[in-house]
Each structure stands twice: as C-alpha cells, then as structure tokens.
Short mmCIF file of C-alpha atoms in Angstrom, two decimals:
data_model
loop_
_atom_site.label_atom_id
_atom_site.label_comp_id
_atom_site.label_asym_id
_atom_site.label_seq_id
_atom_site.Cartn_x
_atom_site.Cartn_y
_atom_site.Cartn_z
CA MET A 292 12.00 0.15 -12.60
CA ALA A 293 14.34 -0.93 -9.79
CA SER A 294 12.64 0.30 -6.61
CA MET A 295 10.13 2.98 -5.61
CA ILE A 296 7.89 3.88 -2.69
CA THR A 297 4.56 5.35 -3.77
CA THR A 298 2.99 6.24 -0.43
CA THR A 299 3.35 5.92 3.35
CA ALA A 300 1.02 5.97 6.37
CA TRP A 301 1.65 6.07 10.12
CA VAL A 302 0.01 3.92 12.77
CA PRO A 303 -0.58 5.67 16.11
CA ARG A 304 0.97 4.25 19.23
CA GLY A 305 -0.93 1.67 21.25
CA PHE A 306 -2.87 -0.01 18.42
CA ALA A 307 -0.34 -2.66 17.33
CA ALA A 308 -0.41 -5.95 19.20
CA PRO A 309 2.68 -6.36 21.45
CA PHE A 310 3.26 -9.84 20.01
CA PRO A 311 1.78 -10.27 16.49
CA ASN A 312 0.22 -13.62 15.67
CA LYS A 313 1.69 -16.11 13.24
CA TYR A 314 -0.59 -16.99 10.35
CA LYS A 315 -2.33 -20.36 10.72
CA PHE A 316 -3.50 -22.22 7.65
CA ASP A 317 -6.25 -24.55 8.88
CA GLU A 318 -9.39 -26.00 7.29
CA GLU A 319 -11.45 -22.95 8.12
CA GLU A 320 -8.86 -20.62 6.60
CA TYR A 321 -8.68 -22.80 3.52
CA GLU A 322 -12.44 -22.53 3.00
CA ARG A 323 -12.30 -18.75 3.45
CA ILE A 324 -9.52 -18.39 0.89
CA ALA A 325 -11.31 -20.76 -1.50
CA ALA A 326 -14.44 -18.61 -1.32
CA LEU A 327 -12.47 -15.36 -1.88
CA ALA A 328 -10.48 -16.88 -4.71
CA LYS A 329 -13.43 -18.51 -6.47
CA LEU A 330 -13.51 -15.83 -9.13
CA GLN A 331 -9.89 -16.50 -10.06
CA LEU A 332 -10.62 -20.23 -10.16
CA ASP A 333 -13.57 -19.65 -12.47
CA ASP A 334 -11.27 -17.65 -14.74
CA ALA A 335 -8.81 -20.54 -14.88
CA GLU A 336 -11.56 -23.07 -15.60
CA GLU A 337 -12.88 -20.91 -18.41
CA ASP A 338 -9.41 -20.57 -19.90
CA LEU A 339 -8.97 -24.33 -19.66
CA ALA A 340 -12.28 -24.92 -21.49
CA GLU A 341 -11.20 -22.55 -24.24
CA ALA A 342 -7.89 -24.37 -24.55
CA GLN A 343 -9.65 -27.72 -24.75
CA GLU A 344 -11.96 -26.43 -27.47
CA ALA A 345 -8.99 -25.19 -29.43
CA GLU A 346 -7.28 -28.55 -28.98
CA LYS A 347 -10.39 -30.33 -30.24
CA LYS A 348 -10.47 -28.19 -33.34
CA GLY A 349 -6.88 -29.02 -34.06
CA SER A 350 -7.27 -32.75 -33.49
CA GLU A 351 -7.50 -33.55 -37.20
CA LYS A 352 -4.15 -31.88 -37.88
CA SER A 353 -2.67 -33.74 -34.94
CA ASP A 354 -3.98 -37.10 -36.18
CA LYS A 355 -2.53 -36.40 -39.59
CA LYS A 356 0.88 -35.61 -38.17
CA LYS A 357 0.73 -38.73 -36.01
CA ALA A 358 -0.03 -40.90 -39.03
CA GLU A 359 2.89 -39.41 -40.90
CA ARG A 360 5.15 -40.02 -37.91
CA GLU A 361 4.05 -43.69 -37.66
CA THR A 362 4.74 -44.18 -41.35
CA LYS A 363 8.18 -42.75 -40.82
CA ASP A 364 8.76 -45.06 -37.86
CA ASP A 365 7.77 -48.09 -39.97
CA ASN A 366 10.37 -47.11 -42.53
CA THR A 367 13.06 -47.03 -39.89
CA SER A 368 12.39 -50.70 -39.08
CA ASP A 369 14.17 -51.61 -42.33
CA ILE A 370 17.40 -50.00 -41.16
CA GLU A 371 20.16 -52.51 -40.57
CA ILE A 372 21.45 -52.51 -36.97
CA ASP A 373 25.16 -52.92 -36.33
CA ASP A 374 26.09 -56.28 -34.68
CA ASP A 375 27.81 -54.55 -31.75
CA LEU A 376 24.60 -52.62 -30.91
CA LYS A 377 22.14 -55.49 -31.23
CA GLU A 378 22.79 -56.68 -27.69
CA TYR A 379 21.36 -53.38 -26.35
CA ASP A 380 18.04 -53.84 -28.19
CA LEU A 381 17.84 -50.17 -29.15
CA GLU A 382 14.90 -50.87 -31.44
CA HIS A 383 12.68 -51.35 -28.38
CA TYR A 384 14.33 -48.76 -26.14
CA ASP A 385 11.15 -46.63 -25.79
CA ASP A 386 8.73 -49.54 -25.51
CA THR A 387 6.80 -50.12 -22.28
CA ASP A 388 7.13 -53.61 -20.87
CA GLU A 389 3.48 -54.20 -19.96
CA GLU A 390 3.83 -57.93 -19.53
CA ALA A 391 6.65 -57.82 -17.02
CA GLY A 392 5.17 -58.73 -13.68
CA GLU A 393 8.12 -60.11 -11.90
CA GLY A 394 10.38 -58.16 -9.60
CA GLN A 395 9.70 -54.95 -7.60
CA SER A 396 9.18 -51.62 -9.33
CA MET A 397 11.64 -49.01 -8.15
CA GLY A 398 10.49 -45.43 -8.03
CA MET A 399 12.21 -42.41 -6.59
CA PHE A 400 10.59 -43.21 -3.23
CA GLY A 401 9.86 -46.88 -3.86
CA ASN A 402 10.69 -48.04 -0.34
CA VAL A 403 9.19 -45.09 1.50
CA LYS A 404 6.51 -47.21 3.21
CA SER A 405 9.15 -49.18 5.03
CA LEU A 406 10.59 -46.05 6.62
CA ALA A 407 9.56 -45.01 10.13
CA TYR A 408 8.52 -41.40 10.59
CA TYR A 409 7.03 -39.29 13.38
CA GLU A 410 4.56 -36.43 13.31
CA SER A 411 6.84 -34.24 15.44
CA ASN A 412 10.48 -34.25 16.45
CA LYS A 413 9.42 -34.72 20.10
CA GLU A 414 8.16 -38.23 19.31
CA ASP A 415 11.35 -39.24 17.46
CA PRO A 416 13.65 -41.12 19.94
CA TYR A 417 16.72 -40.36 17.78
CA ILE A 418 16.33 -36.59 18.22
CA THR A 419 17.51 -35.71 21.69
CA LEU A 420 18.04 -31.94 21.33
CA ASP A 421 15.07 -29.61 21.88
CA PRO A 422 16.03 -26.12 20.65
CA GLY A 423 12.41 -25.27 19.91
CA ALA A 424 11.66 -23.40 23.12
CA ASP A 425 14.69 -21.15 22.82
CA GLU A 426 14.01 -20.47 19.16
CA ASP A 427 10.38 -19.61 19.88
CA ASP A 428 11.35 -17.23 22.65
CA GLU A 429 13.94 -15.55 20.47
CA GLU A 430 11.54 -15.19 17.58
CA ARG A 431 8.84 -13.85 19.87
CA GLU A 432 11.26 -11.26 21.22
CA ASP A 433 12.26 -10.19 17.70
CA LEU A 434 8.63 -9.62 16.75
CA GLN A 435 7.72 -7.65 19.88
CA ILE A 436 6.29 -4.14 19.38
CA LEU A 437 6.50 -1.81 22.37
CA ALA A 438 3.88 0.70 23.44
CA THR A 439 6.31 3.50 22.61
CA ASP A 440 6.88 2.25 19.03
CA ASN A 441 5.16 3.60 15.94
CA LEU A 442 4.41 1.51 12.87
CA LEU A 443 5.14 3.09 9.52
CA LEU A 444 3.55 1.53 6.40
CA ALA A 445 5.30 1.94 3.04
CA ALA A 446 3.88 0.79 -0.29
CA LYS A 447 6.84 -0.38 -2.31
CA ILE A 448 7.62 -1.58 -5.83
CA GLU A 449 10.84 -3.57 -6.14
CA ASP A 450 12.01 -5.34 -9.31
CA GLU A 451 8.41 -5.36 -10.62
CA LEU A 452 7.15 -6.95 -7.37
CA ALA A 453 4.70 -5.02 -5.23
CA HIS A 454 4.45 -5.29 -1.45
CA LEU A 455 3.64 -3.35 1.68
CA GLU A 456 6.54 -2.99 4.11
CA VAL A 457 5.62 -2.63 7.78
CA TYR A 458 8.35 -0.69 9.62
CA VAL A 459 8.82 -0.22 13.34
CA TYR A 460 10.09 3.22 14.36
CA GLU A 461 11.80 3.38 17.78
CA ASP A 462 12.13 7.06 18.45
CA ALA A 463 14.24 6.83 21.62
CA ALA A 464 16.78 4.59 19.88
CA ASP A 465 16.66 6.39 16.52
CA ASN A 466 15.95 3.02 14.93
CA LEU A 467 13.85 2.11 11.89
CA TYR A 468 13.55 -1.48 10.64
CA VAL A 469 11.22 -3.70 8.60
CA HIS A 470 9.07 -5.83 10.89
CA HIS A 471 7.28 -7.82 8.14
CA ASP A 472 5.83 -7.29 4.70
CA ILE A 473 2.69 -8.15 2.70
CA MET A 474 2.76 -9.22 -0.95
CA LEU A 475 0.38 -7.30 -3.21
CA PRO A 476 -1.21 -8.24 -6.57
CA ALA A 477 -0.48 -4.94 -8.33
CA ILE A 478 1.34 -1.61 -7.97
CA PRO A 479 0.05 0.10 -4.79
CA LEU A 480 -1.21 3.65 -5.12
CA CYS A 481 -2.74 4.49 -1.73
CA VAL A 482 -2.67 3.14 1.82
CA GLU A 483 -5.05 3.92 4.72
CA TRP A 484 -4.70 2.66 8.27
CA LEU A 485 -7.90 1.31 9.85
CA ASP A 486 -8.81 0.90 13.53
CA CYS A 487 -11.88 -1.21 12.72
CA PRO A 488 -11.64 -5.05 12.64
CA VAL A 489 -12.66 -6.59 9.31
CA ASN A 490 -13.61 -10.28 9.03
CA LYS A 491 -11.53 -11.22 12.08
CA ALA A 492 -12.87 -14.29 13.85
CA GLY A 493 -13.49 -14.01 17.57
CA VAL A 494 -13.18 -10.19 17.65
CA ASP A 495 -16.06 -7.82 18.35
CA LYS A 496 -16.78 -5.57 15.39
CA ASP A 497 -16.69 -2.44 17.55
CA SER A 498 -13.36 -3.20 19.23
CA ALA A 499 -10.11 -1.43 18.43
CA ALA A 500 -7.96 -3.07 15.78
CA ASN A 501 -4.90 -2.64 13.57
CA PHE A 502 -5.77 -3.09 9.88
CA VAL A 503 -4.77 -1.50 6.59
CA ALA A 504 -6.66 -0.82 3.36
CA ILE A 505 -4.62 -0.83 0.15
CA GLY A 506 -5.63 0.54 -3.25
CA THR A 507 -3.71 -0.56 -6.36
CA PHE A 508 -3.90 -0.43 -10.14
CA ASP A 509 -6.45 -3.23 -9.76
CA PRO A 510 -10.03 -2.06 -9.05
CA ASP A 511 -10.32 -4.13 -5.86
CA ILE A 512 -9.36 -2.83 -2.41
CA GLU A 513 -7.58 -5.30 -0.10
CA ILE A 514 -7.95 -5.25 3.69
CA TRP A 515 -5.13 -6.84 5.73
CA ASP A 516 -4.60 -7.47 9.44
CA LEU A 517 -1.34 -5.84 10.52
CA ASP A 518 -1.21 -7.94 13.69
CA THR A 519 -0.86 -11.21 11.73
CA ILE A 520 2.36 -11.93 9.89
CA ASP A 521 2.98 -14.20 6.90
CA CYS A 522 -0.64 -13.97 5.71
CA MET A 523 -1.43 -15.65 2.41
CA TYR A 524 -4.62 -13.76 1.60
CA PRO A 525 -6.33 -10.55 2.77
CA ASN A 526 -9.05 -10.55 5.41
CA ALA A 527 -11.46 -8.98 2.93
CA ILE A 528 -11.64 -7.68 -0.63
CA LEU A 529 -13.81 -4.67 -1.42
CA GLY A 530 -14.90 -4.94 -5.02
CA GLN A 531 -15.84 -7.33 -7.78
CA GLY A 532 -13.23 -9.91 -6.68
CA ALA A 533 -15.21 -10.53 -3.48
CA ASN A 534 -18.50 -11.40 -5.23
CA PRO A 535 -17.98 -14.64 -7.18
CA GLU A 536 -21.61 -15.62 -6.75
CA GLU A 537 -22.81 -12.66 -8.80
CA GLU A 538 -20.24 -13.41 -11.45
CA THR A 539 -21.42 -16.99 -11.95
CA LYS A 540 -24.95 -15.72 -12.45
CA LYS A 541 -23.71 -13.54 -15.28
CA LYS A 542 -21.68 -16.43 -16.74
CA LYS A 543 -18.74 -14.09 -16.26
CA LYS A 544 -18.04 -13.16 -19.85
CA LYS A 545 -15.57 -10.47 -18.87
CA LYS A 546 -15.28 -7.90 -16.14
CA SER A 547 -17.21 -4.82 -17.17
CA LYS A 548 -15.31 -1.57 -17.48
CA LYS A 549 -18.46 0.51 -17.14
CA ALA A 550 -18.80 2.42 -13.85
CA ASN A 551 -21.50 1.09 -11.54
CA ASP A 552 -22.85 1.45 -8.00
CA GLU A 553 -21.36 -1.76 -6.58
CA TYR A 554 -17.62 -1.70 -7.17
CA HIS A 555 -14.78 0.15 -8.91
CA VAL A 556 -13.80 -0.85 -12.43
CA ASP A 557 -10.47 1.00 -12.62
CA ALA A 558 -7.45 1.79 -10.41
CA VAL A 559 -8.12 2.94 -6.84
CA LEU A 560 -6.25 6.25 -6.34
CA ALA A 561 -7.44 7.42 -2.91
CA LEU A 562 -8.70 6.03 0.41
CA ALA A 563 -10.04 7.81 3.50
CA ALA A 564 -11.18 6.13 6.73
CA ASN A 565 -13.82 7.87 8.82
CA ARG A 566 -12.43 8.18 12.36
CA LYS A 567 -15.84 8.78 13.98
CA HIS A 568 -17.91 6.25 12.02
CA ARG A 569 -15.15 3.66 12.10
CA ASN A 570 -16.88 1.17 9.81
CA LEU A 571 -16.96 3.64 6.87
CA LEU A 572 -14.22 3.82 4.24
CA ALA A 573 -14.32 6.16 1.23
CA SER A 574 -12.49 5.38 -1.97
CA GLY A 575 -11.76 7.37 -5.12
CA SER A 576 -10.97 5.82 -8.45
CA ALA A 577 -9.81 6.42 -12.01
CA ASP A 578 -13.36 5.40 -13.01
CA LYS A 579 -14.41 8.93 -11.82
CA THR A 580 -16.52 7.61 -8.94
CA ILE A 581 -16.37 7.78 -5.15
CA LYS A 582 -17.50 4.67 -3.24
CA LEU A 583 -18.56 4.49 0.39
CA TRP A 584 -17.85 1.05 1.92
CA ASP A 585 -19.29 -0.55 5.04
CA LEU A 586 -16.40 -2.50 6.59
CA HIS A 587 -18.77 -4.60 8.70
CA THR A 588 -20.28 -6.14 5.58
CA ALA A 589 -17.44 -5.48 3.12
CA LYS A 590 -20.04 -4.10 0.71
CA CYS A 591 -20.43 -0.80 -1.11
CA ALA A 592 -23.06 1.27 0.72
CA LYS A 593 -23.27 4.13 -1.81
CA SER A 594 -21.63 5.40 -4.98
CA TYR A 595 -21.18 9.05 -6.07
CA SER A 596 -20.46 10.36 -9.57
CA TYR A 597 -20.19 14.14 -9.30
CA HIS A 598 -16.63 14.36 -10.70
CA THR A 599 -15.92 14.27 -14.44
CA ASP A 600 -12.36 12.89 -14.23
CA LYS A 601 -10.20 10.68 -12.02
CA VAL A 602 -10.70 11.12 -8.26
CA CYS A 603 -7.22 11.27 -6.76
CA SER A 604 -7.59 12.49 -3.14
CA LEU A 605 -10.09 12.29 -0.29
CA ALA A 606 -10.37 13.69 3.25
CA TRP A 607 -13.15 13.47 5.87
CA HIS A 608 -14.06 16.58 7.83
CA GLY A 609 -12.72 16.56 11.37
CA VAL A 610 -15.95 17.85 12.98
CA GLU A 611 -18.80 17.23 10.51
CA SER A 612 -18.05 13.53 10.17
CA THR A 613 -20.37 12.97 7.18
CA VAL A 614 -18.73 15.69 5.02
CA LEU A 615 -16.14 14.51 2.51
CA LEU A 616 -13.62 16.64 0.63
CA SER A 617 -12.50 15.25 -2.73
CA GLY A 618 -9.99 16.32 -5.36
CA SER A 619 -10.03 15.35 -9.00
CA TYR A 620 -8.20 15.67 -12.29
CA ASP A 621 -11.18 17.70 -13.47
CA ARG A 622 -9.44 20.55 -11.61
CA THR A 623 -12.09 20.92 -8.93
CA ALA A 624 -12.31 20.10 -5.24
CA ALA A 625 -15.78 19.17 -4.00
CA ILE A 626 -17.34 19.34 -0.54
CA ALA A 627 -20.22 16.86 -0.24
CA ASP A 628 -22.44 15.52 2.54
CA MET A 629 -22.52 11.77 2.08
CA ARG A 630 -26.04 11.65 3.57
CA ALA A 631 -27.39 13.58 0.53
CA PRO A 632 -26.18 11.71 -2.56
CA GLY A 633 -28.66 13.52 -4.83
CA GLU A 634 -27.41 17.00 -3.95
CA GLN A 635 -24.76 18.74 -6.03
CA PRO A 636 -21.68 19.43 -3.87
CA MET A 637 -20.01 22.76 -3.28
CA ARG A 638 -16.92 23.22 -5.43
CA VAL A 639 -13.76 25.26 -5.85
CA GLY A 640 -11.65 25.40 -8.98
CA VAL A 641 -7.89 25.47 -9.49
CA GLU A 642 -5.55 26.08 -12.41
CA SER A 643 -4.33 22.47 -12.98
CA ASP A 644 -4.85 18.84 -11.97
CA ILE A 645 -5.21 18.32 -8.24
CA GLU A 646 -2.67 16.19 -6.38
CA THR A 647 -3.80 16.27 -2.72
CA VAL A 648 -6.56 17.78 -0.55
CA ARG A 649 -6.47 18.26 3.24
CA TRP A 650 -8.70 19.86 5.85
CA ASP A 651 -7.03 22.27 8.24
CA PRO A 652 -6.81 20.19 11.47
CA HIS A 653 -6.77 23.35 13.63
CA ASP A 654 -9.56 25.30 11.87
CA PRO A 655 -12.28 23.11 10.31
CA ASN A 656 -13.61 25.97 8.16
CA PHE A 657 -10.58 25.88 5.87
CA PHE A 658 -8.91 23.36 3.60
CA TYR A 659 -5.80 23.01 1.38
CA VAL A 660 -5.43 21.90 -2.22
CA SER A 661 -2.09 21.12 -3.94
CA THR A 662 -1.70 20.93 -7.72
CA GLU A 663 0.65 19.54 -10.34
CA ASN A 664 1.87 23.07 -11.09
CA GLY A 665 3.53 23.28 -7.71
CA ILE A 666 0.90 25.51 -6.13
CA VAL A 667 -0.82 25.13 -2.72
CA HIS A 668 -4.21 26.84 -2.34
CA TYR A 669 -5.90 27.74 0.94
CA PHE A 670 -9.71 27.92 0.73
CA ASP A 671 -12.53 29.00 3.05
CA ALA A 672 -15.14 26.23 2.84
CA ARG A 673 -17.91 28.65 3.80
CA LYS A 674 -17.36 30.60 0.57
CA ALA A 675 -17.49 27.62 -1.78
CA THR A 676 -20.33 27.58 -4.32
CA LYS A 677 -21.73 25.12 -6.83
CA ASP A 678 -19.88 27.02 -9.58
CA PRO A 679 -16.14 26.25 -9.30
CA SER A 680 -15.20 29.13 -11.62
CA ALA A 681 -16.58 31.62 -9.10
CA SER A 682 -14.30 30.40 -6.28
CA SER A 683 -11.28 32.26 -4.96
CA SER A 684 -8.65 31.14 -2.46
CA VAL A 685 -7.65 32.96 0.71
CA TRP A 686 -4.05 32.70 -0.50
CA LYS A 687 -2.03 30.57 -2.87
CA LEU A 688 1.58 29.58 -2.59
CA GLN A 689 4.03 28.66 -5.34
CA ALA A 690 5.62 26.03 -3.14
CA HIS A 691 7.69 24.18 -5.75
CA ASP A 692 8.80 24.46 -9.36
CA GLU A 693 7.25 21.09 -10.11
CA SER A 694 4.23 19.11 -8.89
CA VAL A 695 3.45 19.15 -5.15
CA SER A 696 3.11 15.37 -5.09
CA SER A 697 2.55 15.26 -1.32
CA PHE A 698 1.96 17.56 1.63
CA ASP A 699 0.78 17.22 5.19
CA LEU A 700 -0.30 19.36 8.11
CA ASN A 701 0.92 18.73 11.63
CA PRO A 702 -1.97 17.45 13.78
CA VAL A 703 -0.38 18.76 16.98
CA ILE A 704 1.43 21.98 16.06
CA PRO A 705 -0.70 24.71 14.38
CA GLY A 706 0.57 26.21 11.13
CA PHE A 707 3.23 23.52 10.59
CA MET A 708 3.11 22.31 6.97
CA VAL A 709 5.46 20.04 5.01
CA THR A 710 5.47 19.74 1.22
CA GLY A 711 7.27 17.28 -1.07
CA SER A 712 7.70 17.54 -4.82
CA THR A 713 8.93 15.76 -7.87
CA ASP A 714 11.70 18.41 -7.89
CA LYS A 715 13.24 16.18 -5.16
CA THR A 716 12.96 18.74 -2.36
CA VAL A 717 11.13 18.71 0.99
CA LYS A 718 10.08 22.05 2.47
CA ILE A 719 8.79 23.15 5.87
CA TRP A 720 6.35 26.09 5.98
CA ASP A 721 5.17 28.31 8.83
CA ILE A 722 1.55 29.38 8.24
CA THR A 723 0.37 32.42 10.13
CA ALA A 724 -2.47 34.92 9.77
CA ALA A 725 -0.29 36.85 7.30
CA GLY A 726 0.19 33.75 5.15
CA PRO A 727 2.88 31.06 4.66
CA SER A 728 6.62 31.55 4.92
CA LEU A 729 9.44 29.12 4.16
CA VAL A 730 11.34 27.80 7.13
CA VAL A 731 13.71 25.29 5.57
CA SER A 732 14.21 23.41 2.29
CA ARG A 733 16.12 20.12 2.01
CA ASP A 734 17.05 17.47 -0.54
CA PHE A 735 17.40 14.18 1.36
CA ASP A 736 18.39 12.17 -1.70
CA VAL A 737 15.18 10.13 -1.83
CA GLY A 738 14.66 10.94 -5.50
CA LYS A 739 11.34 12.39 -6.53
CA VAL A 740 9.38 12.85 -3.32
CA PHE A 741 6.07 10.93 -3.37
CA SER A 742 5.19 10.94 0.34
CA THR A 743 5.65 13.26 3.31
CA ALA A 744 3.64 12.56 6.48
CA PHE A 745 3.78 13.77 10.08
CA ALA A 746 3.79 11.22 12.89
CA PRO A 747 0.37 11.18 14.60
CA ASP A 748 1.34 11.24 18.27
CA ARG A 749 2.28 14.21 20.45
CA GLU A 750 5.53 12.55 21.61
CA VAL A 751 6.80 12.42 18.01
CA ALA A 752 5.07 15.53 16.67
CA PHE A 753 8.24 16.78 14.99
CA ARG A 754 8.88 13.56 13.02
CA VAL A 755 8.17 13.44 9.29
CA SER A 756 8.33 10.34 7.09
CA ILE A 757 9.86 10.95 3.65
CA ALA A 758 9.87 8.52 0.74
CA GLY A 759 10.20 8.66 -3.02
CA SER A 760 11.46 7.22 -6.27
CA ASN A 761 14.70 5.68 -4.97
CA GLY A 762 12.80 3.12 -2.86
CA ASN A 763 13.97 4.21 0.60
CA VAL A 764 11.90 5.57 3.47
CA SER A 765 13.37 7.83 6.17
CA VAL A 766 12.11 9.65 9.26
CA TRP A 767 13.29 13.28 9.62
CA ASP A 768 13.40 14.68 13.15
CA THR A 769 12.66 18.30 12.26
CA SER A 770 13.26 19.43 15.86
CA THR A 771 16.98 18.99 15.19
CA ASN A 772 16.82 21.92 12.75
CA ALA A 773 17.41 25.31 14.40
CA GLY A 774 15.02 27.13 12.05
CA VAL A 775 12.17 24.72 12.87
CA ARG A 776 12.74 25.02 16.59
CA LYS A 777 12.69 28.81 16.34
CA ALA A 778 9.43 28.82 14.35
CA PHE A 779 7.41 26.15 16.16
CA ALA A 780 8.86 25.16 19.54
CA GLN A 781 6.82 27.80 21.39
CA LYS A 782 3.51 27.22 19.58
CA VAL A 783 2.76 24.17 21.73
CA PRO A 784 4.48 24.20 25.13
CA ASN A 785 6.27 21.20 26.61
CA LEU A 786 6.72 19.39 23.29
CA PRO A 787 9.88 17.23 23.30
CA THR A 788 12.58 18.63 20.99
CA ARG A 789 16.22 17.80 20.36
CA GLU A 790 18.75 20.57 20.33
CA ASP A 791 21.80 18.34 20.63
CA GLY A 792 23.19 15.87 18.12
CA ALA A 793 23.37 16.06 14.34
CA GLU A 794 21.58 18.81 12.46
CA ASP A 795 18.64 17.52 10.44
CA ARG A 796 18.68 14.10 12.01
CA LEU A 797 17.50 11.48 9.50
CA VAL A 798 16.67 7.90 10.58
CA ALA A 799 16.61 5.19 7.89
CA VAL A 800 16.94 1.43 7.70
CA ASN A 801 20.61 1.64 6.62
CA ASN A 802 21.32 5.07 8.00
CA ASP A 803 24.99 5.26 8.87
CA GLU A 804 26.13 6.90 5.65
CA GLU A 805 22.86 8.77 5.22
CA GLU A 806 23.14 10.36 8.63
CA GLU A 807 26.62 11.59 7.90
CA SER A 808 25.59 13.01 4.53
CA SER A 809 22.51 14.64 5.98
CA SER A 810 24.57 16.14 8.78
CA ASP A 811 27.10 17.57 6.34
CA GLU A 812 24.33 18.85 4.07
CA GLY A 813 22.62 20.47 7.06
CA GLU A 814 25.80 22.37 7.98
CA GLU A 815 26.23 23.59 4.43
CA ASP A 816 22.62 24.74 4.19
CA ASP A 817 22.52 26.44 7.59
CA GLU A 818 23.98 29.61 6.15
CA ASP A 819 21.15 29.77 3.61
CA ASP A 820 18.32 29.42 6.15
CA ASP A 821 18.32 32.99 7.37
CA SER A 822 18.35 34.42 3.84
CA GLU A 823 15.52 32.09 2.82
CA GLU A 824 13.40 33.17 5.78
CA ASP A 825 14.02 36.83 5.05
CA SER A 826 12.99 36.46 1.42
CA ASP A 827 9.81 34.57 2.37
CA GLU A 828 8.80 37.16 4.94
CA ASP A 829 8.74 39.68 2.08
CA GLY A 830 5.98 37.54 0.47
CA ASP A 831 7.87 36.69 -2.71
CA SER A 832 6.47 33.15 -2.82
CA MET A 833 2.90 33.89 -1.74
CA ASP A 834 0.08 35.58 -3.62
CA GLU A 835 -3.23 36.70 -2.19
CA ASP A 836 -6.35 36.66 -4.31
#
C-alpha cells in the first residue's frame, strides 16, 4: 500500500482562524496528555510486569549458563600469553578499575559544567544577529488563512502511516496546498468537521470553533483542533481510551470486544455532527451500534442497537434535528428519532450492502441510498414502514457498474448530484421530477474513487473535491464544463461560473501536468457529452418502481 485517501470533508469559509496557533507544550498540557495516555501507560506497566515474571522464571537457567561461562573463563586463565602482548595486559581488559581514585574521569560531556550557556540567543553576547523577528513574520504569513479560503480535510494513508492532511483551497488563484497535517494512530475511515469547541481552555463551550472528529480502525474517536498546528495529542478521545479510571477498577485484563452502552469496541465507520444541537455527534461502528456523544462532556449519552450488521453511514435530518438516518451492511436504511431509543425505527430495504445515505437538502421528505451494486435509490421517508421488505423507492438508478463508494448532493443547486465509484469514474447527474439524467462522466486518474464532496459555500457551489486510491486530492470546477453550465447555471441565478479557460478545470497540489491532461481529456470527451445526454433522457439508466 503506497498511498490512498479514504475520505474528505470541507470546512465552510469564515470558521478557520486567520493565524493558527502554534502548539505549546507546558506543564498543564503535560498533565492533560498524561491523563489521556494513562491507559497506554498502564498497558506498558502490565507488559513490563509480565516480562519480569518471565525473567524470574528463567533465572535458574540463566544462573546455570553463568556458572558454565565462569568455569570456561577460569580455564582460559591457563592460556599462555605471548611476550609481545603482555605489556597490553589483555587478561584484564574488561575489568573495572574500582580502586582508581586519582585523575579526572572523562565522559562524553565531562567538562560541560565549565561551559557558559544562555537560556536564549538574545542573552548571548557573541550572537549579534537577530533574524527571529523576520522569520516569525514570514512564518506567520505562510500560515495565514484568508476569509475567502476553504479548508479541505483529507484522511490519507501513506507508506503505512496514517495522517489527516489539512489543505487550503484558494479559489480565485486556483491554488490547493497542504497547510499542516495531523498524525493518526490507525487507518482513518471517516472525518466530520465540527463547529463546537471541545476541551479548549479559555473558550466558551457555545462559541464557534474549528474542530474535526476522526474515526479509524481503532474503536476510539479522536477530536482535534484545526486552529492549532503541530499538536502532539488530540483535544479529546471519545471511547474507552478516555476512561483510564474505569479500566483500573476492572484491573484491565483486556479490552472487551462485547458491544456496550459506553463506547465502541470495533472500527468507527461513520460520523455525523448535528448542526442544530452542536454538541451532539453520532457515530456508527462495525460493532453494529450507533452512539450519541455529548461533546461538552466527551461522554456517550446514548447507544442504539437496531441494526444487525455494521453501521457504515449516518445523516441528520435538516429540519427535524433529532431524526437520524442510518445505513448498514444489513441492507436496510433506518429512520429513528434519537429521543425515543426504545422505539423501533422506520426502515427501507435495498438489494445489497449500503455504502452511503443522504437526505435531500432541498426536500426533507426524501432521502438517497447508494449500494455496492452501483445503484442509487430515492426514497420517500413518509412511506417507510417498520418492515423493510415492504418498502419501495420512488426511482432507482444504475449509476455505475461497480460500487457507488461515494456520492453527494449540492447544498446550493437543486437536483445537482455527483457520484464516484470504484470503477474509477466520477459522474454528474441532473435530477428532475422525471428522474435523473447523466450530464457528464469523467475519469480524473485518481484511481478508485473513494470521496466526492461539494464545497459548502455559495461562492464555490460548483466545486467538487475528488480523491481515491492513488493518494491525491483534486478540486474539480464543474462550471468549466459546458454540459454542467447548460443543466444547472439557470437553476440558481447569479451563481459565479467560469466559461473561459480550460475545459474541466482541475486544481491539485501538483497540478501542472494534471491540468493539461484533464484539458485534453475534456476536449476528447466533449463529443460524447451530447450522445450521453440523449441516451439518458430516454431513461435507459433509470428504473421506476
């Protein structure tokens, strides 16, 4: 595994700090990290005790070997030493001269106490240059984030190392670059941006913030502050790793793999932040449970177990803020009110494992479900029942030949859908009352597509982030495609579009060659657009139930 991006997430404009803070490791931070890491320390102490016990058991064997070695050494004393070598006293080469008290011992830094040193370069009279101010100003300028910039978060695996890359996207300059990154303990599977501060000293809990929640193959969820760079440890951990006190009470034999109401015990596959109740975060796991977390306390508020297989996708309702949509490998999507944990949720069934679920941002009565068979279903939530086998979709679309690994709905432009697949293609769909029709299909050479996401702000409504198995993330300006402009430019008036420049403009970190290739590819595929649209209007790719 060389490099791969598993998921991406946008940060809306205006939430990132203009000048991010540098991480400070002081006594208070040390105590916080020590408390969060106590469980790992206990693990190490337990391993050490086991090793010492094993060493004690093997002491007899060690003593026996030592006695044999001493006997062997005694026998070597009878060996005759050559006259030329006697002056070097090789017989006592390894002996420690305990009686020698004369002279001064010389270590690597034996004379270090006689050296003069200063706490800072400013106090040292031999240092006359002071480049610090210029360097600080230059570094501060490099880290600056403008109000017109978007942050783009990408969960990346590179050479078996996992980290979260924080990109800055400058739309006016067509520029995308890595601002900083965060090291992760395991392969990341899901990322969710948070506007609620978590364990941040001196900040009111109800103020706006810029945080991220990350789910990995580990059962714990890590919360990081995006406005602080070079952090050593997350602001909070949601899960068993944040409760060392409880573990010491249990003598911490081993972490239990049995599902419970307090924390996940398997990989975290899905995260969903509630935008109205900002302190609530929902998580779905391979342990078949859904957990509701209170970010103010970093504790699990409630656990739900109405799915019978891995929970892989979650989405909060845009109007009814306590209603959660969930998708599972049990081939059902469930609609549940989190205030009624004892009630059985409404369900719909599909033909294969679910990949992603989304509410329609422009009509809250409907939602979408994508599956590993390449199909996208469109359901009416009002017709869902407690029996998933009795459900039927408004329409279903064979969007790809392989799994629809990601899809998104434009929050600004109605009926604008993007899908990505493991067949390496990205497709744009126009959804009308008559159903969906294909606008354009592209292969941007990102490998298997694992993430496609629309930018959240009106000014960049036509931008889509694309990432996949080759480890690169790009931003596609879909307004540079003639077919997209024709289908969507008039749906929302006064939206900024680009009709000049390269067709299918793609912005990446190293984008010189990629832009040229995407431009050439766009020109070759232009001739196919019209025929594709004609075939889709005939309904070849869409079935109604």
